[in-house]
């Protein structure tokens, strides 16, 4: 009751004081004028401090609204571990962002703030939001229209709290599944990454147009409650990341320890001929530019030893001049410190002069602003370069409509975790399932007796992976994702009352003949004849065999959640664990069929589990709608997913794509693109 009261009050306050646009008294504030005219007018009114502020992005954990005002910051982000101080709900987010936005608008020129976040599989930081499968699953689905709709839904859920900048899509073409970011990627194929990520960006950036049309209809019916009614909604900004060649990093080229974990590939070095770099890793960016992407984030990684954040040839020569990208270039989180220059000030100079427009330095905004001031006065950064960077930021803010609509979109509130969005996520889950093996175990049918086991069967954190509520994800507390459905809950829902499901994470099942009441329940609840018959048949089979407790056992295991280098592994680290193998062996004799479900961000070495399983399904990291897995298992939807990575048979089958050595190729279990239909 208390929680409800707090939320209610906040919501009331929010709708009472909407953030309104500035009056149109100056040319730059007049939305009828062309964007370029507005940019020129505003630039002409800005002091050096005003300009430098637009080039710096702070982190919300370190920056207060008062500092946004005094430092004239142009952008802010919530990193992976950065929910609002309290409460972490729609109202809490909206109030927090509104506080920062109000501070930005209170400066003399009133330039609205761009607030950014990593909504890489939906608005993962907000409990109750819709969580889509991580991109590796979407790559398996390989469906541009699905990507477009997911982009659109994500834009709407973010707009509900006033976030219009997403650090997605990641367009890395991944050579090596040992990289901890393989799950965030769209796989190993340049063309697939390009078409899927471009569809996402188009959907995301136009995501509020659909909302606008709906709002229009509601307005006609007199139901529109949005305080900003009548104004166009903003056009959100997507970010293609990480430029360039992040997915090509060489195993062993990275070796640092942060947060207690050693890296092997993340932030490492991509090596080889320029022609190869451009042919394999550049096309997704060309597709992004064609899709009108607003921002490009630079990669921590290097190419042939040269750090990307200082690579003027690739940042200016290729991205700007050859490709004609006109949006903004943003650095990655605290990435400047890796540049080969003496002192942080020279690292800042190097990045800005190489072509980085906005510096994501979450914790050091005051220091970076001081450095930029000094570099400007000493001429190490030319005034023209500053104007160029600032103009890019302003151009986007005008084009996005942020000056006219700086606040949250109240009409988007009901979309957060809505039935429509969850249905879309469930569809995405269904379409992303990859069937690797099936010897008469699938589809399941209603009325069967099923055993469900494994750590990942009933754990929302594990099935959602990294970038869920916290940077490297969580496990063990399903309450943290309200409205979400675990795989187990999905099996129960889709299986209905006639399907008898016994669940034990550790695979310790009682003999069903000892639980006669369960049989009674099945016969009583099965509402059609077939189901009763199926149940009777199942019982007969069990009795016939004498030693098996069920028709099928479903074992759900996989990877723990992780992010970035925390997920870097050596080849041995990609084996199913000894505990999971033991679980499979223990469950195997208890049912007539064993179905192995892998909840994972990348291929895993199956070892004995391959032969022990009658069916194997890769569920990837499905997110909040676990029932999509059950839909496919029960044959409600066909298996259409195809592997976005080749699947190794053993450790010698792991090596950098695309040019696998013949020895590595010989040790593959399934090629990229593999997937059975039934
Ligand atoms: C990641 C980016 C992310 C940024 C902001 C970095 O560590 O590499 O992908 O957008 O953090 O959270
Ligand atoms: C941030 C990431 C960053 C990581 C590493 C997280 O809180 O969101 O962007 O890479 O910390 O320190």
XYZ file of C-alpha atoms and ligand atoms in Angstrom:
702
model
C 0.000 0.000 0.000
C 2.803 2.330 0.952
C 4.698 1.703 -2.291
C 1.591 2.414 -4.255
C 1.049 5.719 -2.456
C 4.574 6.900 -3.246
C 4.253 5.993 -6.898
C 0.903 7.641 -7.135
C 2.141 10.918 -5.669
C 5.132 11.041 -7.974
C 2.964 10.386 -10.982
C 0.662 13.184 -9.953
C 3.563 15.601 -9.584
C 4.922 14.615 -12.970
C 1.771 15.122 -14.873
C 1.190 18.367 -13.038
C 4.413 20.008 -14.214
C 5.269 18.802 -17.691
C 8.513 20.027 -19.152
C 7.470 22.546 -21.702
C 9.338 23.859 -24.654
C 10.864 27.336 -24.619
C 8.966 30.203 -26.237
C 9.709 30.764 -29.917
C 11.126 34.237 -29.345
C 14.570 33.580 -30.819
C 15.332 32.125 -34.262
C 16.863 28.928 -32.897
C 13.772 28.220 -30.865
C 11.478 28.487 -33.839
C 10.638 25.008 -35.125
C 9.426 26.427 -38.439
C 12.933 27.522 -39.377
C 15.310 25.146 -41.155
C 17.586 23.161 -38.870
C 20.783 24.679 -40.308
C 19.522 28.178 -39.609
C 18.691 27.223 -36.046
C 22.117 25.626 -35.561
C 23.916 28.715 -36.849
C 21.804 31.043 -34.729
C 22.331 29.051 -31.555
C 26.058 28.489 -32.122
C 26.438 32.249 -32.522
C 24.959 32.805 -29.079
C 27.076 30.234 -27.240
C 30.103 30.956 -25.081
C 33.075 28.602 -25.225
C 31.866 27.011 -21.964
C 28.411 26.477 -23.475
C 30.005 24.755 -26.446
C 32.363 22.523 -24.514
C 29.501 21.362 -22.320
C 27.783 19.935 -25.398
C 30.877 17.828 -26.053
C 30.846 16.089 -22.688
C 28.584 13.287 -21.494
C 28.366 12.727 -17.765
C 27.279 9.675 -15.832
C 24.185 10.072 -13.722
C 25.851 8.422 -10.706
C 28.366 11.233 -10.525
C 26.542 14.274 -11.861
C 23.814 16.234 -10.068
C 21.197 18.399 -11.770
C 23.016 21.449 -10.378
C 26.183 20.321 -12.150
C 24.317 19.812 -15.406
C 23.421 23.459 -15.116
C 26.772 24.886 -14.045
C 28.819 22.662 -16.365
C 26.364 23.212 -19.239
C 26.426 19.496 -19.996
C 24.840 18.432 -23.256
C 24.287 14.783 -22.428
C 24.108 12.286 -19.612
C 23.880 8.527 -19.398
C 22.814 5.743 -17.156
C 25.548 3.122 -17.412
C 24.863 -0.528 -16.908
C 24.693 -0.206 -13.138
C 22.739 2.967 -12.896
C 19.053 2.891 -12.050
C 17.535 5.983 -10.452
C 18.475 6.334 -6.770
C 14.879 5.332 -5.891
C 12.435 4.051 -6.750
C 13.450 1.984 -9.779
C 10.150 2.250 -11.566
C 8.541 4.320 -14.268
C 7.892 7.243 -11.977
C 11.386 7.112 -10.473
C 13.065 7.174 -13.876
C 10.800 9.895 -15.178
C 11.350 12.084 -12.143
C 15.105 11.611 -12.241
C 15.433 12.458 -15.919
C 13.004 15.304 -15.606
C 15.175 16.739 -12.815
C 18.210 16.730 -15.089
C 16.259 18.025 -18.050
C 14.802 20.865 -16.024
C 18.344 21.843 -15.004
C 19.488 21.911 -18.628
C 16.468 23.939 -19.681
C 17.080 26.452 -16.911
C 20.385 27.585 -18.443
C 20.212 30.884 -20.345
C 20.103 29.197 -23.752
C 17.923 26.320 -22.519
C 19.519 23.623 -24.640
C 17.811 20.320 -23.827
C 19.812 17.403 -22.533
C 20.213 14.140 -24.426
C 19.869 11.233 -22.030
C 21.409 7.951 -23.179
C 21.204 4.339 -22.083
C 22.063 0.814 -23.232
C 18.639 -0.583 -24.067
C 20.328 -3.419 -25.914
C 17.486 -5.919 -25.425
C 14.687 -3.570 -24.483
C 14.725 -1.178 -21.525
C 16.648 -3.710 -19.452
C 17.321 -1.354 -16.564
C 13.643 -0.914 -15.708
C 11.808 -3.660 -13.786
C 8.582 -4.411 -15.612
C 9.830 -3.383 -19.054
C 9.689 -5.840 -21.952
C 12.932 -7.755 -22.393
C 13.539 -9.023 -25.910
C 15.957 -11.819 -26.743
C 19.548 -10.635 -26.843
C 20.762 -9.966 -30.353
C 22.360 -13.381 -30.787
C 18.849 -14.849 -30.679
C 17.538 -12.223 -33.055
C 20.341 -13.152 -35.431
C 19.078 -16.737 -35.329
C 15.598 -15.473 -36.175
C 17.071 -13.416 -39.036
C 13.928 -11.416 -39.615
C 14.281 -7.708 -40.484
C 10.629 -6.947 -39.882
C 10.899 -8.382 -36.387
C 13.962 -6.203 -35.789
C 12.084 -3.144 -36.951
C 9.197 -3.818 -34.589
C 11.539 -4.496 -31.667
C 13.336 -1.207 -32.345
C 9.994 0.556 -32.367
C 8.781 -1.022 -29.132
C 12.066 -0.210 -27.396
C 11.864 3.420 -28.479
C 8.378 3.641 -27.001
C 9.321 2.107 -23.658
C 12.275 4.498 -23.326
C 10.210 7.524 -24.352
C 7.888 6.801 -21.451
C 10.614 8.098 -19.116
C 12.105 10.696 -21.463
C 15.071 8.745 -22.875
C 15.634 9.351 -26.580
C 19.148 8.024 -27.081
C 19.926 4.331 -27.180
C 23.451 2.881 -27.350
C 22.206 0.184 -29.694
C 22.369 -1.610 -32.044
C 25.712 -3.282 -31.651
C 26.801 -4.103 -35.184
C 29.964 -6.083 -34.426
C 30.677 -8.901 -36.856
C 32.037 -11.482 -34.454
C 34.974 -13.657 -35.415
C 35.482 -15.461 -32.143
C 32.824 -16.808 -29.794
C 35.257 -16.655 -26.892
C 34.601 -12.886 -26.833
C 32.345 -11.869 -23.934
C 30.175 -9.746 -26.204
C 29.194 -12.427 -28.737
C 25.702 -12.554 -27.196
C 25.199 -8.860 -27.832
C 25.988 -9.337 -31.502
C 24.071 -10.383 -34.575
C 26.557 -13.112 -35.351
C 29.417 -13.818 -37.672
C 27.967 -12.888 -41.041
C 28.502 -9.356 -42.317
C 25.412 -9.259 -44.527
C 23.099 -10.569 -41.807
C 24.435 -8.107 -39.237
C 24.004 -5.281 -41.747
C 20.408 -5.976 -42.717
C 19.143 -6.790 -39.224
C 20.819 -3.886 -37.466
C 19.652 -1.427 -40.130
C 16.077 -2.619 -39.687
C 16.375 -2.133 -35.929
C 17.728 1.394 -36.331
C 14.949 2.338 -38.732
C 12.369 0.974 -36.322
C 13.919 2.636 -33.297
C 14.374 6.059 -34.837
C 10.844 6.075 -36.228
C 9.494 4.321 -33.176
C 7.385 7.193 -31.949
C 5.686 7.842 -35.256
C 3.458 4.841 -34.689
C 2.722 6.155 -31.223
C 1.872 9.525 -32.713
C -0.643 7.920 -35.052
C -2.227 6.072 -32.148
C -2.268 9.269 -30.130
C -3.985 10.992 -33.004
C -6.735 8.388 -32.920
C -7.034 8.685 -29.138
C -7.231 12.446 -29.458
C -10.075 12.085 -31.903
C -11.844 9.986 -29.334
C -11.006 12.529 -26.631
C -8.882 10.047 -24.709
C -5.423 11.559 -25.024
C -4.083 12.435 -21.583
C -0.636 13.590 -22.718
C 0.174 17.050 -21.340
C 2.256 17.676 -24.468
C -0.634 16.834 -26.734
C -0.623 18.423 -30.102
C 3.162 18.469 -30.353
C 5.089 16.094 -32.544
C 6.880 13.469 -30.548
C 10.673 13.351 -30.690
C 12.569 11.200 -33.131
C 14.880 9.047 -31.009
C 18.488 8.364 -31.748
C 20.096 4.957 -32.291
C 23.836 4.301 -32.044
C 25.829 1.938 -34.210
C 28.658 0.514 -32.126
C 31.544 -0.085 -31.761
C 33.424 1.460 -34.684
C 35.411 -0.290 -36.106
C 36.305 -3.943 -35.985
C 35.331 -4.655 -32.363
C 34.214 -8.143 -33.375
C 37.534 -8.930 -35.015
C 39.639 -8.791 -31.850
C 42.297 -11.470 -31.669
C 42.267 -13.961 -28.813
C 45.019 -13.106 -26.344
C 45.513 -9.556 -27.631
C 43.789 -8.184 -24.555
C 45.080 -8.683 -21.054
C 43.784 -6.407 -18.342
C 42.066 -6.936 -15.062
C 39.146 -4.783 -14.015
C 36.514 -5.801 -11.497
C 38.450 -8.924 -10.703
C 38.318 -10.498 -14.160
C 41.045 -10.858 -16.771
C 40.233 -10.001 -20.370
C 41.355 -12.098 -23.334
C 39.671 -10.424 -26.309
C 37.514 -7.524 -25.146
C 39.053 -4.143 -25.974
C 41.863 -6.017 -27.743
C 43.463 -5.735 -31.185
C 41.984 -6.518 -34.596
C 44.661 -7.432 -37.085
C 45.190 -7.743 -40.811
C 44.880 -6.004 -44.149
C 42.797 -2.868 -44.479
C 40.839 -4.471 -47.309
C 39.780 -7.269 -44.965
C 38.854 -4.869 -42.189
C 36.715 -2.837 -44.554
C 35.093 -5.784 -46.304
C 34.167 -7.640 -43.140
C 33.476 -4.929 -40.580
C 32.485 -1.772 -42.453
C 29.297 -2.802 -44.337
C 27.095 -2.727 -41.206
C 28.049 0.941 -40.788
C 27.265 1.649 -44.427
C 23.853 0.096 -43.851
C 23.448 2.182 -40.689
C 24.286 5.396 -42.517
C 21.756 4.450 -45.179
C 19.201 3.840 -42.413
C 19.908 7.343 -41.076
C 21.573 6.372 -37.812
C 22.208 9.412 -35.624
C 25.248 8.298 -33.666
C 28.284 6.080 -33.935
C 30.176 4.896 -30.855
C 33.898 4.269 -31.150
C 35.402 0.951 -30.110
C 37.813 0.459 -27.233
C 39.682 -1.916 -29.508
C 42.592 -1.159 -31.796
C 43.405 -2.109 -35.357
C 46.934 -3.302 -35.988
C 47.876 -1.717 -32.696
C 46.311 1.709 -33.282
C 43.523 2.502 -30.832
C 40.276 3.335 -32.598
C 39.569 6.435 -30.494
C 42.643 8.086 -31.988
C 42.297 6.739 -35.509
C 41.674 9.831 -37.630
C 41.903 7.940 -40.922
C 39.047 5.651 -40.009
C 37.072 8.294 -38.111
C 37.367 11.065 -40.641
C 38.646 9.594 -43.887
C 36.359 6.581 -43.941
C 33.363 7.357 -41.703
C 32.917 11.020 -42.595
C 34.383 11.525 -46.047
C 33.895 8.174 -47.731
C 30.664 7.202 -46.063
C 29.146 10.627 -45.567
C 28.094 10.108 -41.961
C 26.771 13.423 -40.588
C 25.619 12.422 -37.103
C 27.654 12.509 -33.913
C 30.588 10.365 -32.920
C 30.707 9.428 -29.253
C 33.530 7.808 -27.330
C 32.988 4.682 -25.274
C 32.855 4.703 -21.482
C 36.153 6.086 -20.105
C 37.912 4.933 -23.255
C 40.231 7.905 -23.704
C 42.563 6.667 -20.980
C 43.690 3.865 -23.314
C 45.080 6.266 -25.921
C 48.848 6.385 -26.401
C 49.470 9.973 -25.330
C 51.127 11.381 -22.257
C 48.630 12.525 -19.703
C 44.865 12.618 -19.765
C 44.825 16.059 -21.351
C 46.772 14.809 -24.358
C 44.487 11.793 -24.591
C 41.499 14.125 -24.713
C 43.194 16.210 -27.404
C 43.999 13.121 -29.428
C 40.406 11.850 -29.395
C 38.826 15.194 -30.218
C 41.283 15.881 -33.005
C 40.801 12.388 -34.390
C 37.094 13.121 -34.723
C 35.290 12.212 -31.491
C 32.526 14.790 -30.933
C 31.109 13.741 -27.560
C 33.273 12.395 -24.749
C 31.616 9.768 -22.549
C 33.528 10.449 -19.367
C 30.906 9.687 -16.751
C 32.922 10.430 -13.641
C 35.235 13.205 -14.784
C 33.088 15.872 -16.394
C 34.549 18.817 -14.494
C 38.084 17.662 -15.167
C 37.410 17.044 -18.864
C 35.789 20.459 -19.246
C 38.844 22.067 -17.647
C 41.104 20.171 -20.009
C 39.033 21.154 -23.047
C 39.189 24.817 -21.953
C 42.959 24.638 -21.684
C 43.320 22.830 -25.016
C 41.130 25.452 -26.673
C 43.120 28.371 -25.261
C 46.454 26.827 -26.178
C 45.171 26.154 -29.685
C 45.614 22.400 -29.399
C 41.996 22.080 -30.370
C 40.967 24.516 -33.086
C 37.812 26.619 -32.711
C 36.536 25.193 -35.982
C 36.816 21.667 -34.628
C 34.799 22.642 -31.552
C 32.139 24.309 -33.679
C 31.972 21.263 -35.916
C 31.438 18.886 -32.993
C 28.908 21.135 -31.278
C 27.003 21.756 -34.503
C 26.601 18.008 -34.927
C 25.118 17.680 -31.473
C 22.784 20.631 -31.942
C 21.721 19.529 -35.408
C 20.568 16.232 -33.956
C 18.792 17.855 -31.036
C 16.877 20.092 -33.435
C 16.167 17.321 -35.915
C 14.973 15.074 -33.120
C 12.491 17.712 -31.991
C 14.025 17.740 -28.522
C 13.668 21.500 -28.143
C 9.946 21.191 -28.724
C 9.471 18.035 -26.677
C 12.160 17.690 -23.999
C 10.041 15.721 -21.530
C 8.770 12.178 -21.217
C 5.946 10.961 -23.431
C 3.133 10.233 -21.003
C 1.183 8.402 -23.693
C 4.009 5.874 -23.911
C 3.699 4.898 -20.237
C 1.110 2.172 -20.843
C 3.372 0.646 -23.495
C 6.006 -0.302 -20.929
C 5.754 -4.044 -20.496
C 2.412 -3.949 -22.321
C 0.635 -7.038 -23.579
C 1.446 -6.014 -27.170
C 5.134 -5.619 -26.501
C 5.293 -8.863 -24.561
C 3.529 -10.625 -27.404
C 6.148 -9.237 -29.766
C 8.950 -10.421 -27.487
C 7.353 -13.861 -27.274
C 7.129 -13.990 -31.057
C 10.823 -13.097 -31.200
C 11.630 -15.888 -28.760
C 9.667 -18.405 -30.835
C 11.433 -17.343 -34.007
C 14.881 -17.485 -32.442
C 14.818 -21.094 -31.186
C 17.320 -23.305 -32.996
C 16.731 -27.045 -33.119
C 20.059 -28.871 -33.308
C 18.882 -32.432 -32.872
C 15.567 -34.232 -32.663
C 15.125 -37.957 -32.433
C 11.406 -38.197 -31.920
C 11.348 -36.121 -28.756
C 9.712 -32.992 -30.130
C 7.156 -31.602 -30.379
C 5.813 -32.146 -26.904
C 2.125 -32.778 -26.625
C -0.390 -31.857 -24.000
C -1.167 -34.593 -21.587
C 2.414 -35.776 -21.351
C 4.174 -36.251 -18.095
C 7.276 -34.060 -18.054
C 10.225 -33.648 -15.752
C 11.917 -30.251 -15.799
C 15.379 -29.765 -14.330
C 18.351 -27.438 -14.480
C 19.562 -24.119 -13.118
C 18.169 -22.120 -16.037
C 14.623 -23.525 -16.049
C 13.114 -21.132 -13.564
C 15.428 -18.139 -13.364
C 14.586 -14.840 -15.031
C 18.037 -13.384 -14.474
C 19.790 -16.328 -16.103
C 17.458 -16.326 -19.093
C 17.940 -12.587 -19.599
C 21.748 -12.405 -19.509
C 23.926 -9.320 -19.157
C 22.548 -5.765 -19.302
C 19.512 -6.783 -17.243
C 18.848 -4.441 -14.308
C 22.593 -4.417 -13.724
C 25.535 -4.323 -16.071
C 26.507 -7.985 -15.849
C 23.033 -9.301 -15.062
C 21.786 -11.225 -12.039
C 20.372 -14.551 -11.038
C 18.259 -16.067 -8.330
C 15.568 -13.515 -7.641
C 12.619 -13.704 -10.013
C 10.772 -10.961 -8.123
C 13.117 -8.454 -9.686
C 11.449 -8.697 -13.105
C 7.731 -8.234 -12.549
C 5.486 -9.528 -15.296
C 8.159 -11.774 -16.788
C 7.749 -15.508 -17.428
C 10.412 -18.135 -16.813
C 10.855 -21.074 -19.166
C 9.241 -23.305 -16.559
C 6.261 -21.009 -16.112
C 5.948 -20.898 -19.896
C 5.909 -24.700 -20.107
C 3.179 -24.802 -17.482
C 1.179 -22.124 -19.273
C 1.432 -23.648 -22.731
C 1.194 -27.227 -21.475
C -2.023 -26.435 -19.668
C -3.562 -28.404 -16.844
C -3.452 -31.718 -18.653
C 0.331 -31.747 -18.862
C 1.895 -32.982 -15.665
C 5.079 -31.113 -14.932
C 7.377 -32.073 -12.143
C 10.173 -29.595 -11.489
C 13.407 -30.072 -9.638
C 16.393 -27.851 -10.398
C 18.717 -30.630 -9.277
C 16.907 -33.437 -11.092
C 15.681 -35.255 -8.006
C 12.215 -36.466 -8.922
C 9.815 -38.505 -6.897
C 8.235 -41.525 -8.515
C 4.882 -40.376 -9.928
C 3.196 -43.606 -8.959
C 3.658 -42.437 -5.397
C 1.689 -39.299 -6.220
C -1.615 -40.713 -7.334
C -3.382 -37.409 -6.796
C -1.495 -35.945 -9.750
C -3.065 -38.544 -12.028
C -6.477 -37.737 -10.717
C -5.861 -34.089 -11.433
C -4.827 -34.830 -14.993
C -7.840 -36.935 -15.789
C -10.190 -34.493 -14.120
C -8.774 -31.408 -15.805
C -8.072 -32.719 -19.292
C -10.974 -31.296 -21.166
C -10.734 -33.154 -24.402
C -10.694 -36.808 -25.095
C -7.330 -36.825 -26.843
C -5.636 -35.443 -23.810
C -7.158 -38.032 -21.521
C -6.089 -40.689 -23.981
C -2.612 -39.283 -24.235
C -2.356 -39.283 -20.505
C -3.527 -42.858 -20.285
C -1.021 -43.786 -22.989
C 1.750 -42.070 -21.099
C 0.851 -43.925 -17.933
C 0.804 -47.192 -19.813
C 4.260 -46.452 -21.237
C 5.622 -45.620 -17.867
C 4.150 -48.733 -16.352
C 5.366 -50.760 -19.311
C 8.930 -49.613 -18.876
C 8.725 -49.914 -15.195
C 11.659 -47.657 -14.390
C 10.872 -44.362 -16.089
C 8.954 -41.618 -14.409
C 7.971 -39.524 -17.406
C 7.552 -39.217 -21.146
C 10.222 -36.605 -21.406
C 12.698 -34.763 -19.272
C 13.594 -31.208 -20.146
C 16.969 -30.127 -18.836
C 17.608 -26.390 -19.036
C 21.204 -25.336 -18.502
C 23.664 -22.848 -19.932
C 25.831 -19.861 -19.165
C 25.828 -17.500 -16.210
C 25.152 -13.856 -17.082
C 28.103 -11.576 -17.831
C 29.082 -8.419 -19.687
C 32.036 -7.385 -21.787
C 35.360 -8.879 -20.654
C 33.696 -10.646 -17.737
C 32.441 -13.039 -20.413
C 35.785 -13.566 -22.166
C 36.648 -17.277 -21.992
C 39.273 -19.605 -23.291
C 38.020 -22.589 -25.303
C 37.823 -24.811 -22.219
C 35.552 -22.223 -20.646
C 32.905 -22.935 -23.285
C 32.225 -26.483 -22.139
C 28.993 -27.379 -20.416
C 29.974 -27.609 -16.783
C 30.755 -30.879 -15.038
C 27.727 -30.264 -12.810
C 25.426 -29.867 -15.806
C 26.798 -33.019 -17.445
C 26.190 -34.857 -14.188
C 22.663 -33.509 -14.027
C 21.944 -34.706 -17.554
C 23.325 -38.130 -16.696
C 21.205 -38.279 -13.559
C 17.988 -37.237 -15.281
C 18.552 -39.322 -18.421
C 17.264 -42.666 -17.066
C 14.225 -41.089 -15.447
C 12.357 -40.349 -18.688
C 11.845 -41.893 -22.077
C 13.231 -38.864 -23.884
C 15.662 -36.179 -22.834
C 15.376 -32.694 -24.271
C 18.287 -30.371 -23.624
C 17.567 -26.639 -23.708
C 20.583 -24.354 -23.800
C 20.207 -20.874 -22.366
C 23.361 -19.271 -23.654
C 24.840 -16.320 -25.449
C 26.971 -18.492 -27.738
C 27.704 -22.080 -28.771
C 28.848 -24.378 -25.974
C 30.800 -27.609 -26.191
C 28.325 -30.386 -25.486
C 30.621 -33.374 -24.926
C 28.548 -36.349 -23.666
C 25.391 -34.248 -23.554
C 25.193 -34.576 -27.333
C 24.568 -38.299 -27.262
C 22.665 -38.224 -23.994
C 20.008 -35.932 -25.479
C 17.237 -36.972 -27.845
C 16.591 -33.347 -28.732
C 18.688 -30.212 -28.341
C 17.288 -26.696 -28.585
C 19.268 -23.476 -28.334
C 17.054 -20.909 -26.619
C 19.787 -18.193 -26.503
C 18.962 -15.506 -23.924
C 15.238 -15.125 -24.465
C 14.526 -12.334 -21.951
C 11.229 -11.774 -20.201
C 8.980 -13.977 -22.338
C 10.015 -17.525 -21.560
C 6.708 -18.864 -22.871
C 8.020 -18.393 -26.421
C 10.327 -21.352 -25.813
C 7.374 -23.481 -24.732
C 5.349 -22.396 -27.790
C 8.002 -23.862 -30.020
C 8.559 -26.990 -27.925
C 4.833 -27.768 -28.033
C 4.765 -27.258 -31.782
C 2.597 -24.147 -31.605
C 5.212 -22.528 -33.809
C 7.730 -24.128 -36.160
C 11.460 -24.149 -35.533
C 12.821 -21.502 -37.895
C 15.974 -20.283 -36.103
C 19.355 -20.910 -37.697
C 22.780 -20.743 -36.043
C 24.450 -17.330 -36.360
C 27.757 -18.961 -35.357
C 29.355 -22.261 -36.264
C 29.047 -24.741 -33.387
C 32.236 -26.490 -32.238
C 32.325 -30.209 -31.433
C 35.224 -29.720 -29.024
C 37.877 -27.166 -28.089
C 39.752 -27.641 -31.348
C 36.616 -26.548 -33.206
C 36.940 -23.029 -31.803
C 38.883 -20.506 -33.811
C 38.527 -17.144 -35.457
C 36.076 -16.924 -38.370
C 35.733 -16.363 -41.236
C 38.848 -18.204 -42.285
C 38.729 -21.283 -40.119
C 41.720 -23.529 -40.562
C 40.881 -26.929 -42.072
C 41.800 -28.498 -38.733
C 39.312 -26.294 -36.892
C 36.661 -26.771 -39.535
C 36.974 -30.529 -39.153
C 36.063 -30.167 -35.508
C 32.777 -28.348 -36.044
C 29.600 -30.058 -34.949
C 27.190 -27.817 -36.864
C 28.010 -25.177 -39.456
C 26.822 -21.593 -39.222
C 23.299 -21.453 -40.661
C 22.381 -24.891 -39.325
C 18.985 -25.522 -37.797
C 16.424 -28.313 -38.157
C 12.812 -27.544 -38.915
C 11.298 -30.418 -36.973
C 30.311 -0.440 -23.480
C 29.335 0.212 -24.414
C 28.262 0.918 -23.640
C 28.874 1.879 -22.657
C 27.862 2.628 -21.846
C 30.766 0.477 -22.390
O 31.485 -0.208 -21.439
O 31.416 -0.893 -24.223
O 28.799 -0.736 -25.291
O 27.407 1.581 -24.529
O 29.699 1.141 -21.788
O 27.266 1.840 -20.893
C 29.094 0.579 -17.191
C 29.758 0.019 -18.372
C 31.215 -0.071 -18.088
C 31.445 -0.925 -16.864
C 32.897 -1.121 -16.572
C 29.396 -0.276 -16.009
O 28.791 0.254 -14.900
O 27.752 0.689 -17.488
O 29.468 0.827 -19.417
O 31.914 -0.602 -19.154
O 30.757 -0.356 -15.795
O 33.418 -0.507 -15.478
